[in-house]
């Protein structure tokens, strides 16, 4: 192992060993404090050079540039989700086996955090000053309620700071991410769907299960869910981001499908029929989705519920929007006499412009840093902290500069999360190349 790789591996390994699982019940805050002091030890120049503010454990650093005209924000988070299930390498050992570094957070999101801070550390060491101010944000509660990033984005907004370019976690570099393409793509999220939880409640007078009558609460909920499941409730649309994705992928897709991908507007009626059949994730690119996730009836096996409910998790598309998406389901809920209630705190954020100078810049940096990789765009189904920064920026991008395979993709929030150690140096270099241009 080269001296540099040895250094990179040992730093990331230490970051993995400092466990930072976040939960809604506000556990021991000392471990987060310990992690923050570890960061100061590992990246001393970053913390010496930048001005730091703490928002309940989430950090905002400001690296002063020559100008304050076009500030940028590089962000990620240092909390992780629990490591349940049977891992083949202990989740917080940070051990390296067969050139892979294992542990919760290696990809989500301590790998990107390492690469970003290491890139900045090296640039400060070489005497570099950025052209414009660069803000660095790392959240403590992204995996729970994201309130650190929420507070930081509000603070920037109150100070009247507009950010020209935001980069957060998101897509990675993968071979054939959609299925059918013979190429390796750097997938950049130009937005994320809005996530909302809906509660549908059915009420009745209750009573004994021996004399049930018709259409009891659980039956109505069942009919309602079956109808939602069987219908195409949500509009499919070809957003500029997905249109761009098809065009980027087209040259690597053989046969007639390649021709269809190259002309997505012309072949839209084919695409909207074919894509949902390819996979649930291909369908999700085109429309709002809804999934029923929780349910409750009565407390006794012989008692008819006076109140029964189901919870659905909905991810709304930009073209349909939150209000319309809810209305489409509520219409069916009304038919079965159910009450519809929003039980989470949804936050809608717009898509960034695929034709903007800022996306072109990111695309060029990806090409420069990863020569055999094709940059492309998508819309994230999952939520990230970056949505809050749409308050202060029109150009919010979601991409982590790591090359991963299928197993590594499924290891995020799953078991055996790991990163190839030979992807660390290219990731550090990506941040260095990017920062030079910001
Ligand atoms: Zn994450």
Coordinates of C-alpha atoms in Angstrom, one line a residue, residues 74-412:
X74 CA -20.0 21.4 0.1
X75 CA -22.0 19.3 2.4
X76 CA -22.6 15.8 3.9
X77 CA -23.4 14.3 7.3
X78 CA -21.5 12.4 9.9
X79 CA -24.3 10.5 11.7
X80 CA -25.1 7.0 10.5
X81 CA -28.0 4.6 10.7
X82 CA -27.9 1.5 13.0
X83 CA -26.0 -1.6 11.9
X84 CA -28.4 -4.4 12.5
X85 CA -28.3 -7.9 10.9
X86 CA -25.4 -10.3 10.5
X87 CA -22.3 -8.5 9.3
X88 CA -19.3 -10.5 8.0
X89 CA -17.0 -7.8 9.4
X90 CA -17.9 -5.9 12.5
X91 CA -19.7 -2.6 11.6
X92 CA -17.5 -0.3 13.7
X93 CA -14.1 -2.0 13.4
X94 CA -13.1 -0.1 10.2
X95 CA -11.1 -3.1 9.1
X96 CA -9.6 -3.6 5.6
X97 CA -10.2 -7.0 4.0
X98 CA -9.3 -7.7 0.4
X99 CA -8.8 -4.0 -0.4
X100 CA -12.2 -3.1 1.0
X101 CA -12.7 -0.9 4.1
X102 CA -15.8 -2.2 6.0
X103 CA -18.1 -0.3 8.4
X104 CA -21.3 1.6 8.8
X105 CA -20.8 5.0 7.1
X106 CA -18.0 4.0 4.7
X107 CA -20.3 5.2 1.9
X108 CA -23.1 7.0 3.7
X109 CA -21.6 9.5 4.4
X110 CA -18.2 9.4 6.1
X111 CA -16.4 8.3 2.9
X112 CA -17.5 11.5 1.2
X113 CA -16.9 13.5 4.4
X114 CA -13.3 12.1 4.5
X115 CA -12.6 12.9 0.8
X116 CA -14.0 16.4 1.1
X117 CA -12.0 17.3 4.3
X118 CA -8.8 15.6 3.0
X119 CA -9.0 17.5 -0.3
X120 CA -9.3 20.8 1.6
X121 CA -6.6 19.9 4.1
X122 CA -4.1 19.2 1.2
X123 CA -5.0 22.4 -0.6
X124 CA -4.6 24.5 2.5
X125 CA -1.2 22.8 3.1
X126 CA -0.1 23.8 -0.4
X127 CA -1.1 27.4 0.3
X128 CA -4.2 27.5 -1.8
X129 CA -6.9 30.1 -1.3
X130 CA -10.3 29.6 -3.1
X131 CA -11.5 32.1 -5.6
X132 CA -14.8 32.5 -3.7
X133 CA -15.9 31.7 -0.1
X134 CA -16.6 28.0 0.5
X135 CA -19.0 26.8 3.2
X136 CA -18.6 23.3 4.5
X137 CA -21.5 21.7 6.3
X138 CA -21.7 18.3 8.0
X139 CA -24.9 17.3 9.7
X140 CA -25.4 15.4 12.9
X141 CA -29.0 14.3 12.4
X142 CA -29.5 13.8 8.6
X143 CA -30.6 10.2 9.3
X144 CA -33.4 11.3 11.6
X145 CA -35.0 14.8 11.2
X146 CA -32.3 16.8 9.5
X147 CA -32.9 19.7 11.8
X148 CA -29.2 20.7 11.8
X149 CA -29.2 21.4 8.1
X150 CA -32.6 23.0 8.4
X151 CA -31.3 25.4 11.0
X152 CA -28.1 26.1 9.1
X153 CA -29.9 26.9 5.8
X154 CA -32.2 29.3 7.8
X155 CA -29.2 31.0 9.3
X156 CA -27.6 31.6 5.9
X157 CA -31.0 32.9 4.6
X158 CA -31.3 35.3 7.5
X159 CA -27.8 36.6 6.7
X160 CA -28.8 37.2 3.1
X161 CA -26.3 34.8 1.7
X162 CA -27.1 33.3 -1.7
X163 CA -25.1 30.1 -2.6
X164 CA -24.1 29.7 -6.2
X165 CA -23.3 26.0 -6.0
X166 CA -24.3 23.3 -3.5
X167 CA -23.0 19.7 -3.5
X168 CA -24.3 17.0 -1.2
X169 CA -24.4 13.2 -1.1
X170 CA -26.6 11.5 -3.8
X171 CA -25.9 9.4 -6.8
X172 CA -22.5 7.5 -7.1
X173 CA -20.5 6.1 -10.0
X174 CA -21.9 2.8 -11.2
X175 CA -21.9 0.4 -14.1
X176 CA -25.2 0.3 -15.8
X177 CA -27.3 1.9 -13.1
X178 CA -30.7 1.6 -14.9
X179 CA -30.3 -1.8 -16.6
X180 CA -29.5 -2.2 -20.3
X181 CA -26.6 0.2 -20.7
X182 CA -23.0 -0.9 -21.3
X183 CA -21.3 2.0 -19.6
X184 CA -20.2 3.4 -16.3
X185 CA -22.1 6.5 -15.2
X186 CA -21.6 9.2 -12.6
X187 CA -25.2 9.8 -11.5
X188 CA -25.9 13.3 -10.3
X189 CA -29.2 14.1 -8.5
X190 CA -30.7 17.4 -9.7
X191 CA -33.4 17.2 -7.2
X192 CA -35.3 14.9 -4.8
X193 CA -38.9 13.9 -4.5
X194 CA -40.8 15.2 -1.5
X195 CA -41.5 12.6 1.1
X196 CA -44.8 12.7 3.1
X197 CA -46.6 10.2 5.4
X198 CA -50.3 10.0 5.2
X199 CA -52.7 8.4 7.7
X200 CA -56.0 7.0 6.5
X201 CA -58.5 6.3 9.3
X202 CA -61.7 4.2 9.2
X203 CA -64.2 4.6 12.1
X204 CA -67.2 2.6 13.2
X205 CA -69.4 2.0 16.3
X206 CA -67.2 -1.1 17.1
X207 CA -68.9 -4.1 18.7
X208 CA -68.4 -7.8 19.1
X209 CA -66.8 -9.8 16.3
X210 CA -69.6 -12.4 16.5
X211 CA -72.1 -10.0 14.8
X212 CA -69.9 -8.0 12.4
X213 CA -72.2 -6.5 9.7
X214 CA -70.7 -5.3 6.4
X215 CA -67.9 -2.9 5.6
X216 CA -66.2 -2.9 8.9
X217 CA -63.1 -0.5 9.2
X218 CA -60.4 -3.0 8.2
X219 CA -62.5 -4.2 5.2
X220 CA -62.9 -0.6 4.0
X221 CA -59.1 0.0 4.4
X222 CA -58.4 -3.2 2.5
X223 CA -60.7 -2.2 -0.4
X224 CA -59.1 1.3 -0.4
X225 CA -55.5 -0.1 -0.5
X226 CA -56.5 -2.6 -3.2
X227 CA -57.9 0.2 -5.4
X228 CA -54.9 2.5 -4.9
X229 CA -52.6 -0.5 -5.8
X230 CA -54.5 -1.4 -8.9
X231 CA -54.9 2.1 -10.4
X232 CA -52.5 4.4 -12.2
X233 CA -53.3 7.4 -10.0
X234 CA -50.3 9.6 -10.8
X235 CA -49.3 11.4 -14.0
X236 CA -46.2 10.2 -15.7
X237 CA -44.0 13.0 -17.1
X238 CA -40.7 13.4 -18.9
X239 CA -38.9 15.9 -16.8
X240 CA -35.9 17.7 -18.3
X241 CA -33.6 15.8 -15.9
X242 CA -34.9 12.4 -16.9
X243 CA -34.9 13.4 -20.6
X244 CA -31.2 14.3 -20.2
X245 CA -30.6 11.0 -18.5
X246 CA -32.0 9.0 -21.4
X247 CA -29.9 11.0 -23.9
X248 CA -26.7 10.5 -21.9
X249 CA -27.3 6.8 -21.7
X250 CA -28.4 6.3 -25.3
X251 CA -25.0 5.8 -26.9
X252 CA -24.3 2.8 -24.6
X253 CA -27.6 1.1 -25.1
X254 CA -27.7 -1.3 -28.0
X255 CA -30.5 -2.0 -30.5
X256 CA -33.8 -0.2 -30.8
X257 CA -34.0 0.8 -27.2
X258 CA -30.8 2.9 -27.7
X259 CA -32.6 4.7 -30.5
X260 CA -35.7 5.3 -28.3
X261 CA -33.4 6.6 -25.5
X262 CA -31.8 9.0 -28.0
X263 CA -35.2 10.5 -28.9
X264 CA -37.1 10.4 -25.6
X265 CA -39.6 13.1 -26.5
X266 CA -40.6 11.5 -29.7
X267 CA -40.9 8.1 -28.2
X268 CA -42.4 9.2 -24.9
X269 CA -45.5 7.1 -25.3
X270 CA -43.3 4.0 -25.7
X271 CA -41.1 5.0 -22.7
X272 CA -43.9 5.6 -20.3
X273 CA -45.3 2.1 -21.1
X274 CA -42.0 0.3 -21.1
X275 CA -40.2 1.9 -18.1
X276 CA -42.6 0.8 -15.4
X277 CA -42.2 -2.8 -16.6
X278 CA -38.4 -2.6 -16.4
X279 CA -38.3 -2.1 -12.6
X280 CA -40.0 -0.3 -9.7
X281 CA -37.1 2.2 -9.7
X282 CA -37.5 2.9 -13.4
X283 CA -41.2 3.6 -12.8
X284 CA -40.4 5.8 -9.8
X285 CA -38.3 8.1 -12.1
X286 CA -41.5 9.2 -13.9
X287 CA -44.1 9.7 -11.3
X288 CA -45.3 10.0 -7.6
X289 CA -45.2 6.7 -5.7
X290 CA -47.1 5.5 -2.7
X291 CA -46.4 2.5 -0.4
X292 CA -48.5 1.3 2.6
X293 CA -46.2 0.7 5.4
X294 CA -48.0 0.5 8.8
X295 CA -51.5 -0.6 10.0
X296 CA -53.5 -0.8 13.2
X297 CA -56.8 -2.4 14.0
X298 CA -58.5 -3.2 17.4
X299 CA -56.6 -4.5 20.4
X300 CA -58.5 -7.7 20.7
X301 CA -59.0 -10.6 18.3
X302 CA -62.8 -10.6 19.0
X303 CA -63.3 -6.9 19.0
X304 CA -64.4 -4.8 16.0
X305 CA -62.2 -1.7 15.8
X306 CA -63.9 1.6 16.5
X307 CA -60.9 3.1 14.7
X308 CA -58.5 1.4 12.4
X309 CA -55.8 3.1 10.3
X310 CA -53.1 2.5 7.7
X311 CA -50.0 4.7 7.1
X312 CA -48.7 5.3 3.6
X313 CA -45.3 6.7 2.7
X314 CA -45.6 8.8 -0.5
X315 CA -42.8 10.3 -2.6
X316 CA -44.2 13.1 -4.8
X317 CA -42.9 14.0 -8.3
X318 CA -42.1 17.6 -9.2
X319 CA -44.7 17.7 -12.0
X320 CA -47.6 16.4 -9.9
X321 CA -46.5 18.1 -6.6
X322 CA -47.5 17.4 -3.0
X323 CA -51.0 18.9 -3.1
X324 CA -52.2 17.1 -6.3
X325 CA -50.6 13.8 -5.2
X326 CA -52.4 13.9 -1.9
X327 CA -55.7 14.9 -3.6
X328 CA -55.5 11.9 -6.0
X329 CA -55.4 9.4 -3.1
X330 CA -57.8 11.3 -0.9
X331 CA -60.4 11.0 -3.6
X332 CA -60.3 7.3 -3.3
X333 CA -60.1 7.4 0.5
X334 CA -63.3 9.6 0.5
X335 CA -65.1 6.9 -1.5
X336 CA -64.6 4.4 1.4
X337 CA -65.5 6.9 4.1
X338 CA -61.8 7.3 5.3
X339 CA -60.3 10.3 6.9
X340 CA -57.0 11.5 5.3
X341 CA -54.4 13.2 7.4
X342 CA -50.8 14.4 6.7
X343 CA -48.7 13.1 9.7
X344 CA -45.2 14.2 8.7
X345 CA -43.6 17.5 7.9
X346 CA -43.0 17.4 4.1
X347 CA -40.5 19.8 2.4
X348 CA -40.8 20.4 -1.3
X349 CA -37.7 21.5 -3.2
X350 CA -37.4 22.3 -6.9
X351 CA -35.2 20.6 -9.6
X352 CA -32.0 22.3 -10.5
X353 CA -31.5 23.4 -14.1
X354 CA -29.8 20.8 -16.2
X355 CA -28.7 23.6 -18.6
X356 CA -27.1 25.8 -15.9
X357 CA -23.5 26.8 -15.9
X358 CA -23.2 25.2 -12.5
X359 CA -24.2 21.8 -13.8
X360 CA -21.9 22.1 -16.8
X361 CA -19.1 22.9 -14.4
X362 CA -19.8 19.8 -12.3
X363 CA -20.1 17.7 -15.4
X364 CA -16.7 18.9 -16.6
X365 CA -15.1 18.2 -13.2
X366 CA -16.5 14.7 -13.2
X367 CA -15.1 14.1 -16.7
X368 CA -11.7 15.5 -15.7
X369 CA -11.6 13.4 -12.5
X370 CA -13.0 10.1 -13.9
X371 CA -12.0 9.9 -17.6
X372 CA -13.9 6.8 -18.5
X373 CA -17.1 7.7 -16.8
X374 CA -20.2 9.3 -18.3
X375 CA -21.9 12.0 -16.2
X376 CA -25.7 11.9 -16.1
X377 CA -28.6 13.2 -14.2
X378 CA -31.5 11.7 -12.1
X379 CA -34.0 12.6 -9.5
X380 CA -33.5 11.0 -6.0
X381 CA -36.3 9.0 -4.5
X382 CA -34.7 9.2 -1.1
X383 CA -34.5 12.4 0.9
X384 CA -31.3 14.3 1.8
X385 CA -30.4 17.4 3.9
X386 CA -29.7 19.3 0.7
X387 CA -33.4 20.0 0.1
X388 CA -33.2 22.7 2.8
X389 CA -30.6 24.6 0.9
X390 CA -33.0 25.3 -1.9
X391 CA -33.9 28.3 0.4
X392 CA -30.5 29.8 -0.5
X393 CA -29.6 28.3 -3.8
X394 CA -31.0 27.4 -7.2
X395 CA -28.1 25.0 -8.0
X396 CA -28.2 22.1 -5.6
X397 CA -26.5 18.9 -6.8
X398 CA -26.4 15.4 -5.2
X399 CA -23.4 13.3 -6.0
X400 CA -20.8 11.4 -4.1
X401 CA -17.6 10.7 -6.1
X402 CA -17.2 7.0 -5.3
X403 CA -17.3 4.1 -7.7
X404 CA -19.5 1.3 -6.3
X405 CA -21.0 -2.0 -7.4
X406 CA -24.4 -3.5 -6.8
X407 CA -23.4 -5.1 -3.4
X408 CA -22.1 -1.8 -2.2
X409 CA -25.2 0.0 -3.3
X410 CA -27.4 -2.4 -1.3
X411 CA -25.0 -2.2 1.7
X412 CA -26.0 1.5 2.2

